[in-house]
Each structure stands twice: as structure tokens, then as C-alpha cells.
C-alpha positions as a Python dict, from the first residue, in 0.01 Angstrom:
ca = {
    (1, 'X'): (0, 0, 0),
    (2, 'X'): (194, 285, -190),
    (3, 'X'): (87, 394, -556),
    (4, 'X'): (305, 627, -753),
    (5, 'X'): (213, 760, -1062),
    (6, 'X'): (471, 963, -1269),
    (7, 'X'): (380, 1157, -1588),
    (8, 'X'): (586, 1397, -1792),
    (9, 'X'): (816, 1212, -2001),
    (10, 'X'): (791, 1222, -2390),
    (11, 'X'): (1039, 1316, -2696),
    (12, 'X'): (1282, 1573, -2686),
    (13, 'X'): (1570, 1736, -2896),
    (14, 'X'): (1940, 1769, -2774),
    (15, 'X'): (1969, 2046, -2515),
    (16, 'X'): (1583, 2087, -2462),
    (17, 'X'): (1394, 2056, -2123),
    (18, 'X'): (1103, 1825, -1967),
    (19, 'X'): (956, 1779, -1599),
    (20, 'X'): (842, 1459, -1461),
    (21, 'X'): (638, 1433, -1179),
    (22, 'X'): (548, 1175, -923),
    (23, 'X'): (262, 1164, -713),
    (24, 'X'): (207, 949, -453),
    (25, 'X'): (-39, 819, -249),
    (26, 'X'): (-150, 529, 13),
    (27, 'X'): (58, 413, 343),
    (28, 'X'): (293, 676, 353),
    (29, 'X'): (495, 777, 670),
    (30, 'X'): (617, 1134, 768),
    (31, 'X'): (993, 1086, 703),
    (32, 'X'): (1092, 910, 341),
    (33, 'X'): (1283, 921, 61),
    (34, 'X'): (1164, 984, -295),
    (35, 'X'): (1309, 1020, -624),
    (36, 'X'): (1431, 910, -946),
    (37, 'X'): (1612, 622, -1085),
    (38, 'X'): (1638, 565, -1458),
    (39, 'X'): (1726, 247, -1687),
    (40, 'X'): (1837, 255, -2088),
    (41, 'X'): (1836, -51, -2278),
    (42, 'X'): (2114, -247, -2171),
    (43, 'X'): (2251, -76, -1834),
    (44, 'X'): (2167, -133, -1503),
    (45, 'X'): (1920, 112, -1334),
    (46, 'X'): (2127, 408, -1213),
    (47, 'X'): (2022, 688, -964),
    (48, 'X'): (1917, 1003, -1108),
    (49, 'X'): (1824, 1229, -786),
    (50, 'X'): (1682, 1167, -474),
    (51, 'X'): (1513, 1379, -208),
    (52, 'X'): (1421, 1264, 152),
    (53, 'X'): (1132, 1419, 346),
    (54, 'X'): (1381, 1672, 518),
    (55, 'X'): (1506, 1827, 176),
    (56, 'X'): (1834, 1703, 202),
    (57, 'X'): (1893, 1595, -179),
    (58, 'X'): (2132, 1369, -400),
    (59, 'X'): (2215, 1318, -764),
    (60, 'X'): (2398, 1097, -982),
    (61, 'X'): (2684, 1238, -1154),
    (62, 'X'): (2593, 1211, -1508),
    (63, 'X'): (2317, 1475, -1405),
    (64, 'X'): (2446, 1733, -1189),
    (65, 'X'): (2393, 2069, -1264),
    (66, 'X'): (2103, 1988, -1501),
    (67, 'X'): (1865, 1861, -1358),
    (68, 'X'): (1710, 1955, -1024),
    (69, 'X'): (1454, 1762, -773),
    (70, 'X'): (1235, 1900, -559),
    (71, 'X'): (883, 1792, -312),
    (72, 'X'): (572, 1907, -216),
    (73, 'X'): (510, 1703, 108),
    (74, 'X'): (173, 1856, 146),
    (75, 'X'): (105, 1750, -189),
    (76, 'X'): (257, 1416, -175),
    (77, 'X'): (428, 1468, -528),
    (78, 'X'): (821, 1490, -612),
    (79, 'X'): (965, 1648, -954),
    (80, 'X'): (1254, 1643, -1141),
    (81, 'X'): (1352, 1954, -1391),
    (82, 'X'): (1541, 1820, -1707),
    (83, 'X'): (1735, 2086, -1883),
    (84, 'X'): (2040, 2059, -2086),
    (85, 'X'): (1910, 1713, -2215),
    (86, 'X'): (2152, 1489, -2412),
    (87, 'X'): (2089, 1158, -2545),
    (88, 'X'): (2304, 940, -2272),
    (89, 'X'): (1974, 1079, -2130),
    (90, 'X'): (1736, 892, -2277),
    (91, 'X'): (1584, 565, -2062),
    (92, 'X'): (1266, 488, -1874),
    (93, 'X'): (1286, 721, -1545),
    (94, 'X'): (1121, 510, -1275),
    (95, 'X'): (985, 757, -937),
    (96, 'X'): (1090, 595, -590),
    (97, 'X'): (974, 609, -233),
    (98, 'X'): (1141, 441, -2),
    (99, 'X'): (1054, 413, 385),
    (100, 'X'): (1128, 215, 697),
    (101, 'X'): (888, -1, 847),
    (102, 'X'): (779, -31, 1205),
    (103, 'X'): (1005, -263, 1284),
    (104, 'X'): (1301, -69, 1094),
    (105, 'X'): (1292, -254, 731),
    (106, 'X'): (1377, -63, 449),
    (107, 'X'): (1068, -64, 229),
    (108, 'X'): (1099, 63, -119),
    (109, 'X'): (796, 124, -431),
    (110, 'X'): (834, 185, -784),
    (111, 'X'): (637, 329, -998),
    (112, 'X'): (537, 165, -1354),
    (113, 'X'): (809, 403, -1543),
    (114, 'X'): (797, 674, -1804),
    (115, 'X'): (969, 692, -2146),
    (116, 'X'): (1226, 1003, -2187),
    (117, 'X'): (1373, 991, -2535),
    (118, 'X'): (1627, 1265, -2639),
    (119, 'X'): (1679, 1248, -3018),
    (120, 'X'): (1726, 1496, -3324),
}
């Protein structure tokens, strides 16, 4: 089993910062893929940024160049630096890990989800 537990989110004013984190724990193999996906009320989940165990990292559009992901493997935890924020910002950011099985299935865990509202 794989827990992830993300913290940092809370209310923010146009062009201020925040950093969640994401710390994980249980089952977890050596090379993975964690990140950041977020959902607002009434869109699809989108990708935010992703990192895989190598440090090779990805981000959505809407985000580049203001926010930036990062990993401590030894620590198990991934975070994502929110600067610049705007209100097509706000959503629930959900943290990601996703790993292949044995047997080469693609296994993916969510955390519960944390509230990011940007607001004046």
C-alpha cells in the first residue's frame, strides 16, 4: 500500500506564492513518478507538474515558468513552488505517484487533495 499526504494549500491573493508538499510512504519502488494534478469545479483534472525518480520533470502549460517541482527521494516527499498565482489557479491539487508493478502494470495513488484558492 502507498499513502500520500499533501499539506500546504490555503488562501491566497493574486500574484502571491504557496508550497505544497507530498510525502509519501508504504510500497514504494526505486524508480517512479510523482507529482501534481489539480481539478476546479467543473473541469477535468489537468496535470500540473510531474517529476520521475530520475529528475527528469514536466509541466502543464498553464503553469510554466511559475511554478517549479522538485523531490527528496531520501525523504520520500515531492513539492511544488507556486509563485505568480492567478485565480485560473485555484482547484484542489491532488499529489501522484505512479509506478509499475512486477509484472509491468502501471500503478498509480492519489492522495485525498488540498484546497488552493487564489482570490482578492
Amino acid at each position: 500500500q502507498v499513502q500520500l499526504v499533501e499539506s500546504g494549500g490555503g488562501l491566497v491573493q493574486p500574484g502571491e506564492s504557496l508550497r505544497l508538499s507530498c510525502k509519501s510512504s508504504g510500497s514504494i519502488g526505486s524508480v517512479n513518478r510523482m507529482g501534481w494534478y489539480r481539478q476546479a469545479p467543473g473541469k477535468e483534472r489537468e496535470l500540473v507538474a510531474t517529476v520521475t525518480s530520475d529528475g527528469t520533470t514536466t509541466y502543464g502549460n498553464s503553469v510554466k515558468g511559475r511554478f517549479t517541482i522538485s523531490r527528496d527521494n531520501a525523504k520520500k516527499l515531492v513539492t511544488l513552488q507556486m509563485n505568480s498565482l492567478q485565480p485560473d489557479d485555484t482547484a484542489v491539487y491532488y499529489c501522484n505517484l505512479a509506478q509499475y508493478s512486477r509484472i509491468g502494470d502501471l500503478i498509480e495513488n492519489w492522495g485525498q487533495g488540498t484546497q488552493v484558492t487564489v482570490s482578492s
